[in-house]
């Protein structure tokens, strides 16, 4: 779609584009601007308890290489967390699973799951290994 003069791509469509890729998890990384229905933009998208995730660096700004890498890592971990069945952690703004509406949200949170999310992810991973 075109929004504010910018071309945006529906994030969930990336699932179809990478459906044939092998592996337990598939993470697509793009530089195109993404949106999802009901949201003006998204930094990333993933299927809950499935294997597909996508992140976009389009809105990560021009604050230098270190910021770009940090924001990319946090967003990738967040989206891969969704593939493990994790939902947004609205209670803990430091948890990587906290929803990022802005770059400031992404910059504030860490790269790690909080203890609650970490425990849930560990259980999910142990079930996947069986």
Short mmCIF file of N, CA, C and O in Angstrom, two decimals, residues 1-14 29-36 39-45 54-61 101 103:
data_model
loop_
_atom_site.label_atom_id
_atom_site.label_comp_id
_atom_site.label_asym_id
_atom_site.label_seq_id
_atom_site.Cartn_x
_atom_site.Cartn_y
_atom_site.Cartn_z
N UNK A 1 0.84 -1.17 0.00
CA UNK A 1 0.00 0.00 0.00
C UNK A 1 0.89 1.23 0.00
O UNK A 1 2.07 1.15 0.33
N UNK A 2 0.28 2.37 -0.36
CA UNK A 2 1.01 3.63 -0.31
C UNK A 2 0.42 4.44 0.83
O UNK A 2 -0.79 4.65 0.91
N UNK A 3 1.27 4.87 1.76
CA UNK A 3 0.83 5.64 2.91
C UNK A 3 1.80 6.79 3.12
O UNK A 3 3.01 6.55 3.25
N UNK A 4 1.28 7.98 3.18
CA UNK A 4 2.12 9.17 3.37
C UNK A 4 3.24 9.24 2.34
O UNK A 4 4.37 9.61 2.65
N UNK A 5 2.93 8.85 1.11
CA UNK A 5 3.91 8.90 0.04
C UNK A 5 4.93 7.78 0.06
O UNK A 5 5.84 7.75 -0.75
N UNK A 6 4.80 6.85 0.99
CA UNK A 6 5.76 5.75 1.17
C UNK A 6 5.10 4.43 0.80
O UNK A 6 3.96 4.17 1.18
N UNK A 7 5.81 3.58 0.08
CA UNK A 7 5.32 2.24 -0.22
C UNK A 7 5.57 1.36 1.00
O UNK A 7 6.67 1.34 1.56
N UNK A 8 4.53 0.65 1.41
CA UNK A 8 4.65 -0.29 2.53
C UNK A 8 4.21 -1.67 2.06
O UNK A 8 3.37 -1.80 1.17
N UNK A 9 4.74 -2.69 2.71
CA UNK A 9 4.43 -4.07 2.37
C UNK A 9 3.79 -4.75 3.56
O UNK A 9 4.20 -4.55 4.71
N UNK A 10 2.80 -5.59 3.29
CA UNK A 10 2.11 -6.33 4.33
C UNK A 10 3.06 -7.38 4.91
O UNK A 10 3.48 -8.30 4.21
N UNK A 11 3.39 -7.23 6.17
CA UNK A 11 4.40 -8.08 6.81
C UNK A 11 4.03 -9.56 6.76
O UNK A 11 4.89 -10.41 6.52
N UNK A 12 2.77 -9.89 6.98
CA UNK A 12 2.37 -11.30 7.02
C UNK A 12 2.52 -11.99 5.66
O UNK A 12 2.58 -13.22 5.60
N UNK A 13 2.64 -11.23 4.59
CA UNK A 13 2.86 -11.83 3.27
C UNK A 13 4.25 -12.47 3.15
O UNK A 13 4.47 -13.32 2.30
N UNK A 14 5.17 -12.06 3.99
CA UNK A 14 6.51 -12.65 3.94
C UNK A 14 6.49 -14.13 4.30
O UNK A 14 7.34 -14.89 3.88
N UNK A 29 14.89 -10.80 6.77
CA UNK A 29 15.32 -9.45 7.11
C UNK A 29 15.22 -8.62 5.83
O UNK A 29 15.73 -9.03 4.79
N UNK A 30 14.54 -7.47 5.94
CA UNK A 30 14.33 -6.64 4.77
C UNK A 30 14.56 -5.18 5.11
O UNK A 30 14.58 -4.81 6.28
N UNK A 31 14.71 -4.38 4.07
CA UNK A 31 14.82 -2.94 4.27
C UNK A 31 13.59 -2.20 3.75
O UNK A 31 13.58 -0.98 3.67
N UNK A 32 12.53 -2.94 3.41
CA UNK A 32 11.29 -2.28 2.99
C UNK A 32 10.43 -2.00 4.22
O UNK A 32 10.53 -2.68 5.23
N UNK A 33 9.61 -0.97 4.13
CA UNK A 33 8.73 -0.58 5.24
C UNK A 33 7.57 -1.56 5.33
O UNK A 33 6.95 -1.90 4.32
N UNK A 34 7.28 -2.03 6.54
CA UNK A 34 6.25 -3.03 6.76
C UNK A 34 5.06 -2.45 7.51
O UNK A 34 5.21 -1.54 8.32
N UNK A 35 3.89 -3.03 7.26
CA UNK A 35 2.71 -2.73 8.05
C UNK A 35 1.95 -4.02 8.27
O UNK A 35 2.24 -5.04 7.63
N UNK A 36 1.03 -3.99 9.17
CA UNK A 36 0.13 -5.11 9.39
C UNK A 36 -1.26 -4.53 9.54
O UNK A 36 -1.41 -3.38 9.96
N UNK A 39 -2.47 -1.57 11.90
CA UNK A 39 -1.31 -0.81 12.38
C UNK A 39 -0.72 0.00 11.24
O UNK A 39 -0.63 -0.48 10.10
N UNK A 40 -0.26 1.19 11.54
CA UNK A 40 0.31 2.04 10.49
C UNK A 40 1.67 1.53 10.03
O UNK A 40 2.06 1.74 8.88
N UNK A 41 2.42 0.86 10.91
CA UNK A 41 3.68 0.22 10.54
C UNK A 41 4.05 -0.79 11.62
O UNK A 41 3.51 -0.76 12.72
N UNK A 42 4.96 -1.67 11.28
CA UNK A 42 5.52 -2.61 12.26
C UNK A 42 7.02 -2.72 12.01
O UNK A 42 7.49 -2.58 10.88
N UNK A 43 7.77 -2.96 13.09
CA UNK A 43 9.20 -3.22 12.96
C UNK A 43 9.44 -4.67 12.54
O UNK A 43 10.47 -5.01 11.97
N UNK A 44 8.47 -5.53 12.86
CA UNK A 44 8.57 -6.94 12.52
C UNK A 44 7.24 -7.63 12.71
O UNK A 44 6.27 -7.04 13.19
N UNK A 45 7.22 -8.90 12.32
CA UNK A 45 5.99 -9.69 12.42
C UNK A 45 6.40 -11.15 12.51
O UNK A 45 7.41 -11.56 11.94
N UNK A 54 9.66 -12.01 10.31
CA UNK A 54 10.29 -11.03 9.43
C UNK A 54 10.56 -9.78 10.25
O UNK A 54 9.78 -9.43 11.13
N UNK A 55 11.70 -9.15 9.98
CA UNK A 55 11.98 -7.84 10.56
C UNK A 55 12.38 -6.90 9.44
O UNK A 55 12.87 -7.34 8.39
N UNK A 56 12.14 -5.62 9.67
CA UNK A 56 12.55 -4.61 8.71
C UNK A 56 13.43 -3.58 9.39
O UNK A 56 13.13 -3.14 10.50
N UNK A 57 14.48 -3.19 8.72
CA UNK A 57 15.38 -2.15 9.24
C UNK A 57 15.00 -0.77 8.71
O UNK A 57 15.67 0.21 9.02
N UNK A 58 13.91 -0.69 7.95
CA UNK A 58 13.53 0.55 7.27
C UNK A 58 13.32 1.72 8.22
O UNK A 58 13.58 2.86 7.87
N UNK A 59 12.86 1.46 9.44
CA UNK A 59 12.55 2.54 10.38
C UNK A 59 13.56 2.64 11.53
O UNK A 59 13.30 3.31 12.52
N UNK A 60 14.69 1.98 11.40
CA UNK A 60 15.67 1.98 12.49
C UNK A 60 16.53 3.22 12.51
O UNK A 60 17.40 3.36 13.37
N UNK A 61 16.33 4.13 11.59
CA UNK A 61 17.00 5.41 11.63
C UNK A 61 18.44 5.37 11.15
O UNK A 61 18.97 4.33 10.77
N UNK A 101 6.32 0.36 20.11
CA UNK A 101 5.58 1.28 19.24
C UNK A 101 6.50 2.30 18.61
O UNK A 101 6.20 2.86 17.56
N UNK A 103 10.92 3.77 18.33
CA UNK A 103 12.33 3.40 18.47
C UNK A 103 12.79 3.53 19.92
O UNK A 103 13.63 2.76 20.39
#
